[in-house]
Amino acid sequence: VETVDANHLRLRSGRQSQVVRLHRLSVLTPSRVPPSPAEAGLLVAPTATRKALATATDKNWNIATDAGFFRLQIGGRIIESRPRGEVKARRQPGPPSWAMFTLGRRILTGPPMTGVALASASGASQSRTSRLVTRLVTKGLIERSAGGYRPVDWRAFLDWWVSAYPGPGGTVSYWASAASATDQARAAALALGKNRVAISADPAADILAPWRRPTLTVAYAERGAPLKGHGFVAVGGAGEATLILRAPRDPGVWLPSPWRVEDLPLADPIQIVWDVANSPGADRAQAVDRLVEALRHRHLRDWQEASVRSPQ
């Protein structure tokens, strides 16, 4: 599986490949199966009934579920794994509110911001921002001061954000390399060319707050590219990967203004914190603490500058 962009994946099998448009459903039932796609499509759902899977197959969808079923057509070949028995379809939560989490990113950057400034910084309408701010105030996470809205307790708000954030969404592919994590980040940025790229997880944390040996790189890109030939091999999942390439749906991953450190473009610092907190390793909590401390003290000015929206 290779990342194309936030909505498309390239499926490879041997020398054959197929680009598919990703279509996600919170639950897959026969009545919820969309009409036959105009372009090759991949229907993804957490679970599905056997009847729903049959309906989707009849409508020429490629299909994959978290329960283990997949049926993919790549070139002239069908690759299939069938579940045993009936699979119960469970409804999952709806799509996340990216505006809520982008709002949180900007409030965490500081200093206090007015509702108008938060609307501009988060990209949401004034009325939408007002509703989101009210929700955060009601939760006791932020408060209104003379200068604008600010966290009641900065670290408590950050901890809430990290635990509540559902992840950046989009499409993802997994790669492995014997090079160091920092060299992998540079190689991936080079392979992705003039594409919009942001580096996160261990290499970014190691630049901002050295603490542990970097082992996992996350590279965000608006459009993916095959990394084979740039020192990487494709692998089957996160457990084997040393680099995760993701085309995210969440626009908050990108800082409003570029922030390059040691010639690497960095993701939003709160995103880096989230990626480190969700990385493997028993010492990730200590790595997060070191990173947060460095962001609030050594890097706060640069972080604030990068969080200011560039002139249109």
mmCIF file of C-alpha atoms in Angstrom:
data_model
loop_
_atom_site.group_PDB
_atom_site.id
_atom_site.type_symbol
_atom_site.label_atom_id
_atom_site.label_comp_id
_atom_site.label_asym_id
_atom_site.label_seq_id
_atom_site.Cartn_x
_atom_site.Cartn_y
_atom_site.Cartn_z
ATOM 1 C CA VAL A 1 0.000 0.000 0.000
ATOM 2 C CA GLU A 2 1.390 3.415 -0.985
ATOM 3 C CA THR A 3 0.084 6.864 -0.093
ATOM 4 C CA VAL A 4 -1.045 9.003 -3.043
ATOM 5 C CA ASP A 5 -2.913 11.790 -1.221
ATOM 6 C CA ALA A 6 -5.438 12.125 1.612
ATOM 7 C CA ASN A 7 -8.130 10.430 -0.522
ATOM 8 C CA HIS A 8 -6.217 7.960 -2.710
ATOM 9 C CA LEU A 9 -4.010 4.902 -2.212
ATOM 10 C CA ARG A 10 -1.944 2.847 -4.622
ATOM 11 C CA LEU A 11 -2.276 -0.907 -4.107
ATOM 12 C CA ARG A 12 0.594 -3.008 -5.432
ATOM 13 C CA SER A 13 0.894 -6.738 -5.993
ATOM 14 C CA GLY A 14 4.036 -7.846 -7.774
ATOM 15 C CA ARG A 15 4.379 -5.724 -10.901
ATOM 16 C CA GLN A 16 0.724 -4.750 -10.988
ATOM 17 C CA SER A 17 -0.750 -1.715 -9.232
ATOM 18 C CA GLN A 18 -4.064 0.071 -8.911
ATOM 19 C CA VAL A 19 -4.851 3.579 -7.610
ATOM 20 C CA VAL A 20 -8.109 3.604 -5.615
ATOM 21 C CA ARG A 21 -10.161 6.375 -4.069
ATOM 22 C CA LEU A 22 -10.742 5.810 -0.359
ATOM 23 C CA HIS A 23 -14.346 5.926 0.833
ATOM 24 C CA ARG A 24 -14.871 5.473 4.594
ATOM 25 C CA LEU A 25 -18.109 4.454 6.306
ATOM 26 C CA SER A 26 -18.806 4.347 10.042
ATOM 27 C CA VAL A 27 -20.870 1.189 9.495
ATOM 28 C CA LEU A 28 -21.357 -1.014 6.421
ATOM 29 C CA THR A 29 -24.833 -2.413 5.813
ATOM 30 C CA PRO A 30 -26.437 -3.306 2.456
ATOM 31 C CA SER A 31 -28.443 -0.061 2.393
ATOM 32 C CA ARG A 32 -25.320 2.027 3.118
ATOM 33 C CA VAL A 33 -23.268 0.672 0.199
ATOM 34 C CA PRO A 34 -22.782 3.565 -2.261
ATOM 35 C CA PRO A 35 -23.492 3.228 -5.994
ATOM 36 C CA SER A 36 -20.785 1.748 -8.183
ATOM 37 C CA PRO A 37 -17.803 4.126 -8.170
ATOM 38 C CA ALA A 38 -16.916 6.144 -11.282
ATOM 39 C CA GLU A 39 -13.232 5.437 -10.562
ATOM 40 C CA ALA A 40 -11.665 2.468 -8.820
ATOM 41 C CA GLY A 41 -12.684 2.762 -5.174
ATOM 42 C CA LEU A 42 -11.838 1.174 -1.840
ATOM 43 C CA LEU A 43 -14.685 0.933 0.649
ATOM 44 C CA VAL A 44 -13.404 0.856 4.252
ATOM 45 C CA ALA A 45 -15.476 0.198 7.368
ATOM 46 C CA PRO A 46 -14.781 -1.111 10.869
ATOM 47 C CA THR A 47 -17.065 -4.138 10.423
ATOM 48 C CA ALA A 48 -19.729 -5.402 8.039
ATOM 49 C CA THR A 49 -22.246 -8.206 7.559
ATOM 50 C CA ARG A 50 -21.673 -10.855 4.917
ATOM 51 C CA LYS A 51 -24.706 -9.543 2.999
ATOM 52 C CA ALA A 52 -23.219 -6.028 2.964
ATOM 53 C CA LEU A 53 -19.909 -7.404 1.701
ATOM 54 C CA ALA A 54 -21.710 -9.249 -1.084
ATOM 55 C CA THR A 55 -23.624 -6.089 -2.041
ATOM 56 C CA ALA A 56 -20.417 -4.056 -2.157
ATOM 57 C CA THR A 57 -18.734 -6.708 -4.289
ATOM 58 C CA ASP A 58 -21.661 -6.704 -6.732
ATOM 59 C CA LYS A 59 -21.250 -2.916 -7.073
ATOM 60 C CA ASN A 60 -17.569 -3.309 -8.007
ATOM 61 C CA TRP A 61 -16.095 -1.906 -4.809
ATOM 62 C CA ASN A 62 -12.752 -2.992 -3.452
ATOM 63 C CA ILE A 63 -13.442 -3.648 0.234
ATOM 64 C CA ALA A 64 -11.502 -3.783 3.503
ATOM 65 C CA THR A 65 -12.733 -3.978 7.097
ATOM 66 C CA ASP A 66 -10.981 -3.796 10.444
ATOM 67 C CA ALA A 67 -12.500 -7.207 11.181
ATOM 68 C CA GLY A 68 -10.138 -8.780 8.665
ATOM 69 C CA PHE A 69 -12.086 -9.007 5.407
ATOM 70 C CA PHE A 70 -10.612 -7.645 2.213
ATOM 71 C CA ARG A 71 -11.313 -8.128 -1.461
ATOM 72 C CA LEU A 72 -9.057 -6.180 -3.802
ATOM 73 C CA GLN A 73 -8.736 -6.163 -7.569
ATOM 74 C CA ILE A 74 -5.240 -5.225 -8.680
ATOM 75 C CA GLY A 75 -4.831 -5.448 -12.411
ATOM 76 C CA GLY A 76 -6.494 -8.709 -13.404
ATOM 77 C CA ARG A 77 -5.914 -10.363 -10.041
ATOM 78 C CA ILE A 78 -8.371 -10.709 -7.152
ATOM 79 C CA ILE A 79 -6.800 -10.829 -3.665
ATOM 80 C CA GLU A 80 -9.258 -11.898 -1.012
ATOM 81 C CA SER A 81 -9.491 -12.816 2.679
ATOM 82 C CA ARG A 82 -12.882 -13.907 3.959
ATOM 83 C CA PRO A 83 -14.006 -13.748 7.604
ATOM 84 C CA ARG A 84 -15.612 -16.766 9.260
ATOM 85 C CA GLY A 85 -19.311 -16.534 9.932
ATOM 86 C CA GLU A 86 -21.434 -13.437 10.204
ATOM 87 C CA VAL A 87 -19.694 -10.230 11.239
ATOM 88 C CA LYS A 88 -21.750 -7.814 13.313
ATOM 89 C CA ALA A 89 -21.845 -4.276 11.939
ATOM 90 C CA ARG A 90 -21.095 -1.752 14.667
ATOM 91 C CA ARG A 91 -21.640 1.951 14.255
ATOM 92 C CA GLN A 92 -18.524 3.986 14.984
ATOM 93 C CA PRO A 93 -18.256 7.649 16.070
ATOM 94 C CA GLY A 94 -18.769 10.255 13.364
ATOM 95 C CA PRO A 95 -15.988 12.280 11.745
ATOM 96 C CA PRO A 96 -13.836 14.349 14.113
ATOM 97 C CA SER A 97 -14.058 18.123 14.407
ATOM 98 C CA TRP A 98 -10.728 19.281 13.025
ATOM 99 C CA ALA A 99 -11.680 22.876 13.836
ATOM 100 C CA MET A 100 -11.970 22.018 17.544
ATOM 101 C CA PHE A 101 -8.455 20.597 17.650
ATOM 102 C CA THR A 102 -6.963 23.363 15.503
ATOM 103 C CA LEU A 103 -8.526 25.837 17.920
ATOM 104 C CA GLY A 104 -6.838 23.971 20.762
ATOM 105 C CA ARG A 105 -3.483 24.123 18.985
ATOM 106 C CA ARG A 106 -3.695 27.905 18.689
ATOM 107 C CA ILE A 107 -4.820 28.425 22.290
ATOM 108 C CA LEU A 108 -1.912 26.269 23.480
ATOM 109 C CA THR A 109 0.525 28.370 21.470
ATOM 110 C CA GLY A 110 -0.385 31.516 23.444
ATOM 111 C CA PRO A 111 -0.637 34.385 24.240
ATOM 112 C CA PRO A 112 -4.405 34.804 24.972
ATOM 113 C CA MET A 113 -6.475 35.331 21.804
ATOM 114 C CA THR A 114 -9.850 36.946 21.214
ATOM 115 C CA GLY A 115 -12.660 35.056 19.562
ATOM 116 C CA VAL A 116 -12.079 36.962 16.305
ATOM 117 C CA ALA A 117 -8.366 36.106 16.346
ATOM 118 C CA LEU A 118 -9.112 32.444 17.109
ATOM 119 C CA ALA A 119 -11.558 32.268 14.190
ATOM 120 C CA SER A 120 -8.867 33.591 11.857
ATOM 121 C CA ALA A 121 -6.186 31.301 13.288
ATOM 122 C CA SER A 122 -8.331 28.150 13.207
ATOM 123 C CA GLY A 123 -9.903 28.763 9.805
ATOM 124 C CA ALA A 124 -13.434 28.364 11.221
ATOM 125 C CA SER A 125 -16.295 30.831 10.923
ATOM 126 C CA GLN A 126 -16.939 33.258 13.752
ATOM 127 C CA SER A 127 -20.150 31.480 14.785
ATOM 128 C CA ARG A 128 -18.486 28.041 14.659
ATOM 129 C CA THR A 129 -15.542 29.324 16.699
ATOM 130 C CA SER A 130 -17.905 30.798 19.285
ATOM 131 C CA ARG A 131 -19.640 27.427 19.727
ATOM 132 C CA LEU A 132 -16.337 25.560 20.031
ATOM 133 C CA VAL A 133 -14.940 28.079 22.519
ATOM 134 C CA THR A 134 -18.094 27.731 24.604
ATOM 135 C CA ARG A 135 -17.655 23.951 24.689
ATOM 136 C CA LEU A 136 -14.058 24.305 25.910
ATOM 137 C CA VAL A 137 -15.092 26.852 28.545
ATOM 138 C CA THR A 138 -17.901 24.553 29.715
ATOM 139 C CA LYS A 139 -15.406 21.701 30.078
ATOM 140 C CA GLY A 140 -13.317 23.945 32.321
ATOM 141 C CA LEU A 141 -10.339 23.780 29.952
ATOM 142 C CA ILE A 142 -10.089 27.443 28.942
ATOM 143 C CA GLU A 143 -11.187 30.758 30.416
ATOM 144 C CA ARG A 144 -11.672 34.299 29.225
ATOM 145 C CA SER A 145 -9.139 36.839 30.464
ATOM 146 C CA ALA A 146 -8.629 40.547 29.734
ATOM 147 C CA GLY A 147 -6.470 39.680 26.719
ATOM 148 C CA GLY A 148 -8.598 36.846 25.343
ATOM 149 C CA TYR A 149 -9.071 33.122 25.859
ATOM 150 C CA ARG A 150 -6.340 31.091 27.556
ATOM 151 C CA PRO A 151 -6.000 27.657 29.185
ATOM 152 C CA VAL A 152 -7.096 27.379 32.796
ATOM 153 C CA ASP A 153 -4.147 24.999 33.266
ATOM 154 C CA TRP A 154 -1.823 24.789 30.247
ATOM 155 C CA ARG A 155 -0.538 21.257 30.834
ATOM 156 C CA ALA A 156 -3.979 19.931 31.740
ATOM 157 C CA PHE A 157 -5.358 21.366 28.475
ATOM 158 C CA LEU A 158 -2.495 19.808 26.519
ATOM 159 C CA ASP A 159 -3.094 16.426 28.182
ATOM 160 C CA TRP A 160 -6.801 16.661 27.301
ATOM 161 C CA TRP A 161 -5.940 17.514 23.687
ATOM 162 C CA VAL A 162 -3.515 14.601 23.327
ATOM 163 C CA SER A 163 -5.957 12.094 24.836
ATOM 164 C CA ALA A 164 -9.014 13.372 22.922
ATOM 165 C CA TYR A 165 -7.382 13.819 19.503
ATOM 166 C CA PRO A 166 -8.467 10.955 17.200
ATOM 167 C CA GLY A 167 -5.433 11.195 14.915
ATOM 168 C CA PRO A 168 -4.923 13.085 11.653
ATOM 169 C CA GLY A 169 -6.872 10.716 9.397
ATOM 170 C CA GLY A 170 -6.122 10.426 5.698
ATOM 171 C CA THR A 171 -4.132 7.662 4.054
ATOM 172 C CA VAL A 172 -0.996 5.984 5.343
ATOM 173 C CA SER A 173 1.776 3.708 4.085
ATOM 174 C CA TYR A 174 4.583 1.992 5.969
ATOM 175 C CA TRP A 175 8.273 1.909 5.099
ATOM 176 C CA ALA A 176 11.505 0.594 6.585
ATOM 177 C CA SER A 177 15.136 1.639 6.243
ATOM 178 C CA ALA A 178 18.428 0.841 7.971
ATOM 179 C CA ALA A 179 19.398 4.546 8.036
ATOM 180 C CA SER A 180 19.058 6.701 11.144
ATOM 181 C CA ALA A 181 15.659 8.268 11.793
ATOM 182 C CA THR A 182 16.979 11.746 10.973
ATOM 183 C CA ASP A 183 18.541 10.522 7.710
ATOM 184 C CA GLN A 184 15.239 8.822 6.872
ATOM 185 C CA ALA A 185 13.408 12.103 7.446
ATOM 186 C CA ARG A 186 15.795 13.906 5.087
ATOM 187 C CA ALA A 187 15.553 11.153 2.475
ATOM 188 C CA ALA A 188 11.753 11.181 2.601
ATOM 189 C CA ALA A 189 11.602 14.973 2.325
ATOM 190 C CA LEU A 190 13.911 14.774 -0.706
ATOM 191 C CA ALA A 191 11.879 11.971 -2.314
ATOM 192 C CA LEU A 192 8.661 13.927 -1.866
ATOM 193 C CA GLY A 193 10.178 16.807 -3.835
ATOM 194 C CA LYS A 194 8.333 20.128 -3.907
ATOM 195 C CA ASN A 195 5.386 18.528 -2.150
ATOM 196 C CA ARG A 196 4.268 20.102 1.142
ATOM 197 C CA VAL A 197 6.034 18.019 3.804
ATOM 198 C CA ALA A 198 6.206 18.141 7.607
ATOM 199 C CA ILE A 199 8.326 15.878 9.797
ATOM 200 C CA SER A 200 7.073 14.592 13.134
ATOM 201 C CA ALA A 201 7.667 11.921 15.807
ATOM 202 C CA ASP A 202 11.201 11.024 16.927
ATOM 203 C CA PRO A 203 13.417 13.065 14.543
ATOM 204 C CA ALA A 204 11.432 16.247 15.215
ATOM 205 C CA ALA A 205 11.442 15.607 18.976
ATOM 206 C CA ASP A 206 15.167 14.868 18.885
ATOM 207 C CA ILE A 207 15.844 18.229 17.204
ATOM 208 C CA LEU A 208 13.701 20.173 19.668
ATOM 209 C CA ALA A 209 14.463 18.247 22.860
ATOM 210 C CA PRO A 210 17.060 15.437 22.633
ATOM 211 C CA TRP A 211 16.185 12.659 25.042
ATOM 212 C CA ARG A 212 16.152 9.196 23.502
ATOM 213 C CA ARG A 213 17.484 7.495 20.400
ATOM 214 C CA PRO A 214 15.067 8.253 17.527
ATOM 215 C CA THR A 215 13.530 5.113 16.065
ATOM 216 C CA LEU A 216 10.297 6.125 14.301
ATOM 217 C CA THR A 217 9.769 8.887 11.754
ATOM 218 C CA VAL A 218 6.399 10.249 10.693
ATOM 219 C CA ALA A 219 6.401 12.220 7.444
ATOM 220 C CA TYR A 220 3.247 14.156 6.556
ATOM 221 C CA ALA A 221 2.766 15.066 2.902
ATOM 222 C CA GLU A 222 -0.065 16.511 0.856
ATOM 223 C CA ARG A 223 0.741 13.952 -1.827
ATOM 224 C CA GLY A 224 2.620 10.701 -1.337
ATOM 225 C CA ALA A 225 5.330 9.198 -3.502
ATOM 226 C CA PRO A 226 6.921 5.750 -3.776
ATOM 227 C CA LEU A 227 9.914 5.771 -1.419
ATOM 228 C CA LYS A 228 11.418 2.657 -2.956
ATOM 229 C CA GLY A 229 14.699 3.699 -4.559
ATOM 230 C CA HIS A 230 15.345 6.243 -1.819
ATOM 231 C CA GLY A 231 16.626 3.732 0.707
ATOM 232 C CA PHE A 232 13.225 2.371 1.813
ATOM 233 C CA VAL A 233 11.291 -0.846 1.374
ATOM 234 C CA ALA A 234 7.525 -1.124 1.781
ATOM 235 C CA VAL A 235 6.354 -3.114 4.823
ATOM 236 C CA GLY A 236 2.986 -4.411 5.919
ATOM 237 C CA GLY A 237 2.253 -2.403 9.044
ATOM 238 C CA ALA A 238 3.318 -0.113 11.855
ATOM 239 C CA GLY A 239 5.069 -2.908 13.774
ATOM 240 C CA GLU A 240 7.634 -3.305 10.989
ATOM 241 C CA ALA A 241 7.922 0.359 9.978
ATOM 242 C CA THR A 242 10.699 2.816 10.714
ATOM 243 C CA LEU A 243 8.914 5.546 8.719
ATOM 244 C CA ILE A 244 5.198 6.222 8.379
ATOM 245 C CA LEU A 245 4.135 8.316 5.392
ATOM 246 C CA ARG A 246 0.731 9.933 5.829
ATOM 247 C CA ALA A 247 -1.382 12.279 3.717
ATOM 248 C CA PRO A 248 -3.539 13.739 6.509
ATOM 249 C CA ARG A 249 -7.106 14.996 6.432
ATOM 250 C CA ASP A 250 -6.569 17.214 9.454
ATOM 251 C CA PRO A 251 -5.315 20.617 8.191
ATOM 252 C CA GLY A 252 -4.025 21.440 11.668
ATOM 253 C CA VAL A 253 -1.000 19.193 11.083
ATOM 254 C CA TRP A 254 0.472 22.044 9.027
ATOM 255 C CA LEU A 255 1.717 25.158 10.745
ATOM 256 C CA PRO A 256 0.379 28.383 9.202
ATOM 257 C CA SER A 257 3.960 29.497 8.489
ATOM 258 C CA PRO A 258 6.928 27.197 7.756
ATOM 259 C CA TRP A 259 9.172 26.200 10.663
ATOM 260 C CA ARG A 260 12.453 24.638 9.583
ATOM 261 C CA VAL A 261 15.014 23.459 12.117
ATOM 262 C CA GLU A 262 18.294 21.899 10.983
ATOM 263 C CA ASP A 263 16.862 22.124 7.457
ATOM 264 C CA LEU A 264 13.875 19.890 8.260
ATOM 265 C CA PRO A 265 10.289 21.221 7.953
ATOM 266 C CA LEU A 266 8.494 20.488 11.220
ATOM 267 C CA ALA A 267 4.850 19.645 11.826
ATOM 268 C CA ASP A 268 2.751 21.588 14.302
ATOM 269 C CA PRO A 269 4.489 21.025 17.690
ATOM 270 C CA ILE A 270 1.303 19.696 19.299
ATOM 271 C CA GLN A 271 1.183 17.121 16.507
ATOM 272 C CA ILE A 272 4.774 16.155 17.309
ATOM 273 C CA VAL A 273 3.794 15.721 20.966
ATOM 274 C CA TRP A 274 0.863 13.488 19.934
ATOM 275 C CA ASP A 275 3.021 11.370 17.620
ATOM 276 C CA VAL A 276 5.680 10.862 20.304
ATOM 277 C CA ALA A 277 3.006 10.026 22.888
ATOM 278 C CA ASN A 278 1.631 7.376 20.509
ATOM 279 C CA SER A 279 5.006 5.964 19.457
ATOM 280 C CA PRO A 280 6.526 2.680 20.678
ATOM 281 C CA GLY A 281 8.924 2.681 23.597
ATOM 282 C CA ALA A 282 8.544 2.506 27.368
ATOM 283 C CA ASP A 283 10.154 5.935 27.787
ATOM 284 C CA ARG A 284 7.734 7.862 25.577
ATOM 285 C CA ALA A 285 6.133 9.629 28.578
ATOM 286 C CA GLN A 286 9.524 11.026 29.606
ATOM 287 C CA ALA A 287 10.213 12.024 25.999
ATOM 288 C CA VAL A 288 6.888 13.896 25.896
ATOM 289 C CA ASP A 289 7.717 15.710 29.152
ATOM 290 C CA ARG A 290 11.112 16.815 27.808
ATOM 291 C CA LEU A 291 9.564 17.950 24.526
ATOM 292 C CA VAL A 292 6.790 19.930 26.232
ATOM 293 C CA GLU A 293 9.302 21.633 28.529
ATOM 294 C CA ALA A 294 11.479 22.618 25.561
ATOM 295 C CA LEU A 295 8.508 23.935 23.593
ATOM 296 C CA ARG A 296 7.347 26.153 26.445
ATOM 297 C CA HIS A 297 10.756 27.608 27.167
ATOM 298 C CA ARG A 298 13.490 27.224 24.519
ATOM 299 C CA HIS A 299 11.305 27.200 21.414
ATOM 300 C CA LEU A 300 8.250 29.238 22.382
ATOM 301 C CA ARG A 301 9.109 32.330 20.327
ATOM 302 C CA ASP A 302 9.814 30.376 17.123
ATOM 303 C CA TRP A 303 6.695 28.289 17.699
ATOM 304 C CA GLN A 304 4.548 31.407 18.088
ATOM 305 C CA GLU A 305 6.018 32.963 14.937
ATOM 306 C CA ALA A 306 5.249 29.840 12.935
ATOM 307 C CA SER A 307 1.682 29.804 14.289
ATOM 308 C CA VAL A 308 0.898 33.265 12.930
ATOM 309 C CA ARG A 309 -1.033 33.048 9.659
ATOM 310 C CA SER A 310 1.027 34.212 6.680
ATOM 311 C CA PRO A 311 -0.210 37.328 4.859
ATOM 312 C CA GLN A 312 -2.579 36.495 2.016
#
